[in-house]
Each structure stands twice: as C-alpha cells, then as structure tokens.
C-alpha cells in the first residue's frame, strides 16, 4: 500500500515539475520582448547593430529617454494619446452600458433590430470605413482635432462593449430590480444604484479592450491628424525616424513609454477581467 502511495506521489511531483517547467518557458517567451525593448532603449546605434543586440547595455544611456521626451516631443504625444484614449473609454462605457441595459431589460418594438444593428458593427473592418469617415469629418470641420479620433474610436468600440455588457447584464437576477421597483425606485435609481455597481468587472474588461484599440491605433491617427499639436504617440514615434540617419535608442525609449501604460492598466484591472470571464463562463 505504501509503495502505491509513493508511486502516486512521485508521479504527481514529476507532472507538477513538468508543468512548472512549461509555465516557466512560456513566461520567459512572453517577457523576453519587454526585456529586449527595455535594453534596446538604453543603447546607442553601434551597440544595437553591433555585437550586443540582446544583452544588457554596456553603457546605460538614460539620456535616450530625455531625448525622446523633450527633443522628440514624446511627452506631448503621450498626453494627446491619454486625452484621446480616456475620452474614448469614458464615452464608450457610458453609451454601451446604458444601451445594453435598454436592450437587455426593456421591452419595445425596435429592440431586436437595434440589437442586430449594434452587433453588425463587429463585422465592419476598422480600415474599410477610412475614406467615408474622413469625408464626414472634413465636412464637419473636425479634422486635426481630438474629436477626429475620439468619435470613430468610440463608434467602433461600442459594438464589442455592448456585447460584453449585455452578456454580463443577463447574469444579474431580475428579482433585484423587481424588489427595488416595489420599494419605489425609479428606473434611473435602479440603474445607477443596483445595476451599475454590479457591472464593475464588465466595465474593467471593456476598459482594457477599448484602451488597447485606441492606444495602439495608427491608421486613423495618421490620416486624420497632420497637425503636430494633436498627434498621438503611435504617430509621434514615427517622426523620430530621420530621413538619412536614425537614432534608434530614443525610438526604443518612446516605444517603452508607450508600452508602460498598457502594463499598468492590465495589472490594475486584470482581476476584474477574470471575474467577468468567470461569470460569463458560468452563465454559459
């Protein structure tokens, strides 16, 4: 009997060791690009294209960050990206959560056609609408402004946000709203006091997806913005490349500055995202 227990324990320890080894390899593969970009941002051209492309820099050039932020205007581009992304997240969350509440909880004639209309937005590629959106923005005199990016980013983020909110909201028991209605709460009181606090995990999920879409988008930012005053980070980093010679260290520093907010946002909201995914899985 003891031999059987010992064999089982040894087999379990071997499988556990293999699992940790595989997870360690996966972690190294996932983290290596971050390490490489960080070391890349602290080197000069001779070291980047010389004999030390992967290792730590022989001389840590923190001046690359000051060059990117000050001379390359990465600080200004960063703030423009923050403004555009924050406005997109706020507008998307407000519009989508209210629309999902109406489409999920309320009964009216156009509910199904409206729901299909919103979901249809998922089938439209972002770049296929580039020309008509540009013409509309030009006619509305919105080109070269923050709204030239905020409006289309929000429009394309709403369908996915609506899908996430509707799926999560369907898991909330209707009995809670019925009890509040019996107590005399209005529909607005029910929404803001009961529904909205319960939607925090779904809002975190939508925030991350919308952030990644708006923060990393390049095509619209290139076409709709030509004034350096409104350029976002993705476009601004392109301007760091010279026509004849390019200092790649400051470009790496700019890329690192663009990556850090993504890591911070996900580390803060990852638990909420996991909660929303678990709720959706249990509901399904």
Phi, psi and omega in degrees: 000317180294326178294321179296315179298320181294319179297319180295318181293322179292321177296321179294319181294323179293314179296323179293320178296317178297321180297314180295325179295316178296316179297323179295317179297316179298319180296319179296317180297320181288324185273342183301317179301324178293316178299315182296318181293322179295312179293324177299323184287350183248016182242166172259177184299322183296324180280325180295316182260006179265226185264010182224062182283337186251325186289175177293150182294142177289329175228120186280106184267080176292346177295341177300324180289318178294324177295319180291317185287321186263300183287323180271000179059026179296328178299318178293316179297324179298315180294323176298318178296321179297315181298311182296314183292316180297316179297321179295317180296315182296310181297316180298315182295315182296309183294315185290320182290324177290318179295320179294325177295318179294318183284337182267321189256329185267153180244118177206167190299315187269017184296309182294315176299321178294319179298317178295323179296317179294315181295330178300334178298337178290338183272353182268115177298144184301317187275349179289338181262014185300309184293310179298324178293320178298318180296317179296316180294323178294318179294329178273002180057043180251357178294149184060051173208166178298325183293338177297336177256323184297315184296307179293324178300316179295317182299320181278343179274336184299315181303313178295319179297319179296320179296317180293313181296318182296317178297320180287320183293330179293343178274352179278126183298136178290339182299330179296317179290323179296319178296319179294324179294321177296325179284357175101011180285141175281172181295328178288322177295318179297316183294311186281333184264334184246305186290309187300316178298328180284346184270007185303315178300319179293322178296322177296319178297313179297321179300316181293313180298317180292321178300312181297321180293313184283322185290323186262357184293139184238317189299309180297321181295327178287318186282318187273343183237117174244342179280125182300339181296332185245006181294141178269178188295320182297322178284321182296324180295327177299324183289347178287340179281123180279168181286324184246314178235145182226129173271108187280339178299308177298328176295318175298323177296319177297320177295323179293319177298323180287335183275326185303314179301325178297317179295320181293314181300315182290322180295328180285321189253003184297324180296318178295321178297316178298320179298317181293323179291322178296318178298317178296322179292318180293321178297318180292000000 
